[in-house]
Amino acid sequence: MHPDAPEFHVEIVSPVALHAVRRRVLRGDDPAISVVDARDDDDTALHVAGLLGDRLVVTSSYYPSTSPVHPERVTYQLRYMATDFDVQGRGYGALVAAAAEDLLRQRGVEELWANGRDTALGFYRATGWQTVPGSEHLSPETQLPHTMIVKSLLDGAES
Ligand SMILES: CC(C)(COP(=O)(O)OP(=O)(O)OC[C@H]1O[C@@H](n2cnc3c(N)ncnc32)[C@H](O)[C@@H]1OP(=O)(O)O)[C@@H](O)C(=O)NCCC(=O)NCCS
């Protein structure tokens, strides 16, 4: 790395800081499309970002949500996982996810669930998620193919 290259780091951020990357990477930069989740400002929501210097390049947001797969567990839903286009494939998304999962484990969260874009399932598999058989669907928001995915945060547990 160039000695002057900005360093990558992970931070907890406010949801509004995530809007630009959410919109650019996940919503085709369409200014008319909402990039807000109604739970964004809840105290229990967790927004974890990756930054290069002061440039925010990775977004992820986690909300308490009953898992459709394991309703008896303490579960959060992941939404808006995105790495800005020019820095994808450098491991930043995986670093942000790992940091967020550590924080969620400390809150007693046992499992995560999400509706993963089919084009991103390789990322989710590489970071320990499993697909839920038969859950393939089109997102009502984007009309893109998605599959439900789950990840246990319990040490050594099977999802
Ligand atoms: C999916 C996304 C968040 C991954 O972030 P990233 O920072 O590029 O991912 P990383 O570089 O941390 O990759 C971690 C691992 O996942 C793999 N991976 C990442 N994206 C992948 C993909 N689309 N298909 C297959 N594997 C993928 C990497 O090869 C790496 O594997 P390794 O650990 O075996 O080397 C990013 O590509 C993205 O924003 N895509 C567009 C938006 C999107 O689809 N978001 C998900 C919405 S549900």
mmCIF file of C-alpha atoms and ligand atoms in Angstrom:
data_model
loop_
_atom_site.group_PDB
_atom_site.id
_atom_site.type_symbol
_atom_site.label_atom_id
_atom_site.label_comp_id
_atom_site.label_asym_id
_atom_site.label_seq_id
_atom_site.Cartn_x
_atom_site.Cartn_y
_atom_site.Cartn_z
ATOM 1 C CA MET A 1 0.000 0.000 0.000
ATOM 2 C CA HIS A 2 1.196 3.530 -0.727
ATOM 3 C CA PRO A 3 2.294 5.164 2.548
ATOM 4 C CA ASP A 4 -0.161 8.029 1.979
ATOM 5 C CA ALA A 5 -3.100 5.737 1.118
ATOM 6 C CA PRO A 6 -6.036 6.272 3.473
ATOM 7 C CA GLU A 7 -6.368 3.540 6.048
ATOM 8 C CA PHE A 8 -9.445 1.305 6.131
ATOM 9 C CA HIS A 9 -11.327 1.229 9.411
ATOM 10 C CA VAL A 10 -14.746 0.295 10.766
ATOM 11 C CA GLU A 11 -17.086 2.636 12.673
ATOM 12 C CA ILE A 12 -20.579 2.698 14.127
ATOM 13 C CA VAL A 13 -22.341 5.529 12.262
ATOM 14 C CA SER A 14 -25.701 7.297 12.095
ATOM 15 C CA PRO A 15 -28.062 6.004 9.409
ATOM 16 C CA VAL A 16 -28.097 9.239 7.424
ATOM 17 C CA ALA A 17 -24.363 8.803 6.763
ATOM 18 C CA LEU A 18 -25.202 5.644 4.811
ATOM 19 C CA HIS A 19 -27.737 7.089 2.416
ATOM 20 C CA ALA A 20 -25.375 8.028 -0.437
ATOM 21 C CA VAL A 21 -23.720 4.606 -0.710
ATOM 22 C CA ARG A 22 -27.035 2.789 -0.159
ATOM 23 C CA ARG A 23 -28.508 4.776 -3.033
ATOM 24 C CA ARG A 24 -25.539 4.524 -5.394
ATOM 25 C CA VAL A 25 -24.752 0.824 -4.994
ATOM 26 C CA LEU A 26 -28.176 -0.652 -4.231
ATOM 27 C CA ARG A 27 -30.679 1.640 -5.947
ATOM 28 C CA GLY A 28 -28.988 2.649 -9.207
ATOM 29 C CA ASP A 29 -28.330 6.141 -7.817
ATOM 30 C CA ASP A 30 -32.000 6.955 -8.389
ATOM 31 C CA PRO A 31 -32.735 10.104 -6.349
ATOM 32 C CA ALA A 32 -36.458 9.282 -6.314
ATOM 33 C CA ILE A 33 -36.104 5.924 -4.529
ATOM 34 C CA SER A 34 -36.235 5.765 -0.723
ATOM 35 C CA VAL A 35 -33.124 4.434 0.994
ATOM 36 C CA VAL A 36 -34.650 4.623 4.462
ATOM 37 C CA ASP A 37 -35.832 1.788 6.676
ATOM 38 C CA ALA A 38 -38.561 2.754 9.153
ATOM 39 C CA ARG A 39 -36.403 1.256 11.941
ATOM 40 C CA ASP A 40 -33.257 3.239 11.070
ATOM 41 C CA ASP A 41 -33.490 5.625 14.021
ATOM 42 C CA ASP A 42 -34.521 3.022 16.610
ATOM 43 C CA ASP A 43 -32.077 2.806 19.526
ATOM 44 C CA THR A 44 -31.776 -0.924 18.937
ATOM 45 C CA ALA A 45 -30.699 -0.586 15.280
ATOM 46 C CA LEU A 46 -26.980 -0.916 14.551
ATOM 47 C CA HIS A 47 -25.327 0.810 11.574
ATOM 48 C CA VAL A 48 -21.757 -0.252 10.862
ATOM 49 C CA ALA A 49 -19.679 1.318 8.108
ATOM 50 C CA GLY A 50 -16.280 0.873 6.556
ATOM 51 C CA LEU A 51 -14.271 4.013 5.820
ATOM 52 C CA LEU A 52 -11.163 4.774 3.820
ATOM 53 C CA GLY A 53 -9.881 7.824 5.605
ATOM 54 C CA ASP A 54 -13.040 9.941 5.873
ATOM 55 C CA ARG A 55 -14.731 8.419 2.824
ATOM 56 C CA LEU A 56 -17.528 6.009 3.708
ATOM 57 C CA VAL A 57 -17.238 2.975 1.384
ATOM 58 C CA VAL A 58 -19.160 0.108 3.075
ATOM 59 C CA THR A 59 -22.676 0.160 4.528
ATOM 60 C CA SER A 60 -24.496 -2.363 6.704
ATOM 61 C CA SER A 61 -27.539 -1.993 8.943
ATOM 62 C CA TYR A 62 -28.928 -4.448 11.483
ATOM 63 C CA TYR A 63 -32.403 -4.362 13.037
ATOM 64 C CA PRO A 64 -34.011 -6.548 15.738
ATOM 65 C CA SER A 65 -36.381 -8.795 13.837
ATOM 66 C CA THR A 66 -37.982 -12.160 14.471
ATOM 67 C CA SER A 67 -36.322 -14.713 12.218
ATOM 68 C CA PRO A 68 -38.709 -16.422 9.796
ATOM 69 C CA VAL A 69 -36.531 -19.520 10.250
ATOM 70 C CA HIS A 70 -35.827 -19.609 13.996
ATOM 71 C CA PRO A 71 -38.454 -17.398 15.712
ATOM 72 C CA GLU A 72 -37.389 -18.724 19.125
ATOM 73 C CA ARG A 73 -33.898 -17.214 18.814
ATOM 74 C CA VAL A 74 -32.695 -13.643 19.457
ATOM 75 C CA THR A 75 -32.312 -12.463 15.880
ATOM 76 C CA TYR A 76 -31.464 -9.353 13.866
ATOM 77 C CA GLN A 77 -32.078 -8.641 10.179
ATOM 78 C CA LEU A 78 -29.266 -7.349 7.974
ATOM 79 C CA ARG A 79 -30.183 -4.801 5.294
ATOM 80 C CA TYR A 80 -28.297 -2.486 2.943
ATOM 81 C CA MET A 81 -25.030 -4.468 2.795
ATOM 82 C CA ALA A 82 -23.004 -2.676 0.132
ATOM 83 C CA THR A 83 -19.437 -1.840 -0.816
ATOM 84 C CA ASP A 84 -18.862 1.077 -3.166
ATOM 85 C CA PHE A 85 -18.141 -0.088 -6.696
ATOM 86 C CA ASP A 86 -14.508 0.922 -7.038
ATOM 87 C CA VAL A 87 -13.413 -0.829 -3.832
ATOM 88 C CA GLN A 88 -15.357 -4.103 -4.065
ATOM 89 C CA GLY A 89 -13.368 -7.332 -3.792
ATOM 90 C CA ARG A 90 -10.765 -5.971 -1.360
ATOM 91 C CA GLY A 91 -12.151 -7.741 1.709
ATOM 92 C CA TYR A 92 -13.764 -4.589 3.137
ATOM 93 C CA GLY A 93 -17.304 -5.988 3.181
ATOM 94 C CA ALA A 94 -16.145 -9.064 5.090
ATOM 95 C CA LEU A 95 -14.255 -6.897 7.621
ATOM 96 C CA VAL A 96 -17.325 -4.743 8.297
ATOM 97 C CA ALA A 97 -19.549 -7.801 8.641
ATOM 98 C CA ALA A 98 -17.156 -9.453 11.097
ATOM 99 C CA ALA A 99 -16.945 -6.299 13.238
ATOM 100 C CA ALA A 100 -20.727 -5.870 13.250
ATOM 101 C CA GLU A 101 -21.251 -9.497 14.191
ATOM 102 C CA ASP A 102 -18.885 -9.136 17.159
ATOM 103 C CA LEU A 103 -20.942 -6.164 18.389
ATOM 104 C CA LEU A 104 -24.195 -8.071 17.917
ATOM 105 C CA ARG A 105 -22.837 -11.110 19.790
ATOM 106 C CA GLN A 106 -22.042 -8.760 22.681
ATOM 107 C CA ARG A 107 -25.722 -7.732 22.641
ATOM 108 C CA GLY A 108 -26.727 -11.389 22.957
ATOM 109 C CA VAL A 109 -27.840 -11.794 19.353
ATOM 110 C CA GLU A 110 -27.891 -15.463 18.385
ATOM 111 C CA GLU A 111 -28.656 -15.362 14.685
ATOM 112 C CA LEU A 112 -28.893 -13.059 11.671
ATOM 113 C CA TRP A 113 -31.258 -13.304 8.753
ATOM 114 C CA ALA A 114 -31.522 -11.360 5.502
ATOM 115 C CA ASN A 115 -32.948 -11.397 2.037
ATOM 116 C CA GLY A 116 -29.765 -11.682 -0.010
ATOM 117 C CA ARG A 117 -29.517 -10.650 -3.637
ATOM 118 C CA ASP A 118 -28.803 -13.738 -5.683
ATOM 119 C CA THR A 119 -25.846 -11.921 -7.298
ATOM 120 C CA ALA A 120 -24.332 -11.469 -3.801
ATOM 121 C CA LEU A 121 -24.869 -15.016 -2.504
ATOM 122 C CA GLY A 122 -21.198 -15.847 -3.180
ATOM 123 C CA PHE A 123 -20.222 -13.121 -0.714
ATOM 124 C CA TYR A 124 -22.647 -14.399 1.888
ATOM 125 C CA ARG A 125 -21.528 -18.017 1.506
ATOM 126 C CA ALA A 126 -17.893 -16.900 1.808
ATOM 127 C CA THR A 127 -18.740 -15.133 5.076
ATOM 128 C CA GLY A 128 -20.575 -17.998 6.736
ATOM 129 C CA TRP A 129 -24.211 -17.549 5.709
ATOM 130 C CA GLN A 130 -26.505 -20.336 4.533
ATOM 131 C CA THR A 131 -29.369 -20.110 2.063
ATOM 132 C CA VAL A 132 -32.870 -21.194 3.098
ATOM 133 C CA PRO A 133 -34.117 -23.771 0.572
ATOM 134 C CA GLY A 134 -37.336 -22.761 -1.189
ATOM 135 C CA SER A 135 -37.098 -19.086 -0.160
ATOM 136 C CA GLU A 136 -36.197 -17.719 -3.594
ATOM 137 C CA HIS A 137 -38.306 -14.648 -4.456
ATOM 138 C CA LEU A 138 -38.319 -11.282 -6.207
ATOM 139 C CA SER A 139 -37.792 -8.319 -3.902
ATOM 140 C CA PRO A 140 -40.953 -6.181 -3.783
ATOM 141 C CA GLU A 141 -38.692 -3.089 -3.685
ATOM 142 C CA THR A 142 -36.281 -3.822 -6.526
ATOM 143 C CA GLN A 143 -37.890 -6.772 -8.384
ATOM 144 C CA LEU A 144 -34.445 -8.444 -8.305
ATOM 145 C CA PRO A 145 -34.087 -12.173 -7.445
ATOM 146 C CA HIS A 146 -33.366 -12.725 -3.735
ATOM 147 C CA THR A 147 -33.009 -15.719 -1.427
ATOM 148 C CA MET A 148 -33.455 -15.768 2.320
ATOM 149 C CA ILE A 149 -30.189 -16.388 4.175
ATOM 150 C CA VAL A 150 -29.291 -17.049 7.803
ATOM 151 C CA LYS A 151 -26.130 -17.000 9.869
ATOM 152 C CA SER A 152 -25.773 -18.326 13.397
ATOM 153 C CA LEU A 153 -23.653 -16.203 15.736
ATOM 154 C CA LEU A 154 -23.450 -18.994 18.324
ATOM 155 C CA ASP A 155 -20.011 -20.589 18.540
ATOM 156 C CA GLY A 156 -19.980 -23.919 16.802
ATOM 157 C CA ALA A 157 -23.762 -23.901 16.333
ATOM 158 C CA GLU A 158 -25.491 -25.158 13.216
ATOM 159 C CA SER A 159 -27.910 -22.769 11.521
HETATM 160 C C1 LIG B 1 -21.765 -8.119 -2.051
HETATM 161 C C2 LIG B 1 -20.798 -7.036 -1.578
HETATM 162 C C3 LIG B 1 -21.429 -6.322 -0.375
HETATM 163 C C4 LIG B 1 -19.499 -7.732 -1.149
HETATM 164 O O1 LIG B 1 -18.637 -6.747 -0.587
HETATM 165 P P1 LIG B 1 -17.057 -6.752 -0.926
HETATM 166 O O2 LIG B 1 -16.428 -5.739 -0.051
HETATM 167 O O3 LIG B 1 -16.888 -6.595 -2.397
HETATM 168 O O4 LIG B 1 -16.684 -8.247 -0.497
HETATM 169 P P2 LIG B 1 -15.280 -8.780 0.057
HETATM 170 O O5 LIG B 1 -14.193 -8.245 -0.797
HETATM 171 O O6 LIG B 1 -15.209 -8.517 1.522
HETATM 172 O O7 LIG B 1 -15.428 -10.334 -0.216
HETATM 173 C C5 LIG B 1 -15.421 -11.322 0.816
HETATM 174 C C6 LIG B 1 -15.502 -12.682 0.162
HETATM 175 O O8 LIG B 1 -16.705 -12.790 -0.613
HETATM 176 C C7 LIG B 1 -16.397 -13.098 -1.969
HETATM 177 N N1 LIG B 1 -17.340 -12.356 -2.818
HETATM 178 C C8 LIG B 1 -17.630 -11.038 -2.721
HETATM 179 N N2 LIG B 1 -18.605 -10.721 -3.621
HETATM 180 C C9 LIG B 1 -18.898 -11.866 -4.285
HETATM 181 C C10 LIG B 1 -19.816 -12.188 -5.314
HETATM 182 N N3 LIG B 1 -20.659 -11.267 -5.819
HETATM 183 N N4 LIG B 1 -19.860 -13.478 -5.755
HETATM 184 C C11 LIG B 1 -19.028 -14.421 -5.234
HETATM 185 N N5 LIG B 1 -18.157 -14.169 -4.235
HETATM 186 C C12 LIG B 1 -18.090 -12.915 -3.766
HETATM 187 C C13 LIG B 1 -14.975 -12.606 -2.166
HETATM 188 O O9 LIG B 1 -14.361 -13.291 -3.227
HETATM 189 C C14 LIG B 1 -14.360 -12.939 -0.828
HETATM 190 O O10 LIG B 1 -14.109 -14.342 -0.760
HETATM 191 P P3 LIG B 1 -12.776 -14.921 -0.074
HETATM 192 O O11 LIG B 1 -12.869 -14.523 1.386
HETATM 193 O O12 LIG B 1 -12.919 -16.381 -0.295
HETATM 194 O O13 LIG B 1 -11.652 -14.259 -0.778
HETATM 195 C C15 LIG B 1 -20.456 -6.017 -2.695
HETATM 196 O O14 LIG B 1 -19.900 -6.698 -3.796
HETATM 197 C C16 LIG B 1 -21.636 -5.204 -3.159
HETATM 198 O O15 LIG B 1 -21.904 -4.156 -2.600
HETATM 199 N N6 LIG B 1 -22.341 -5.663 -4.218
HETATM 200 C C17 LIG B 1 -23.413 -4.894 -4.798
HETATM 201 C C18 LIG B 1 -24.551 -4.667 -3.816
HETATM 202 C C19 LIG B 1 -25.147 -5.945 -3.275
HETATM 203 O O16 LIG B 1 -25.514 -6.849 -4.017
HETATM 204 N N7 LIG B 1 -25.275 -6.005 -1.935
HETATM 205 C C20 LIG B 1 -25.925 -7.107 -1.254
HETATM 206 C C21 LIG B 1 -27.367 -6.812 -1.139
HETATM 207 S S1 LIG B 1 -28.258 -8.183 -0.368
#
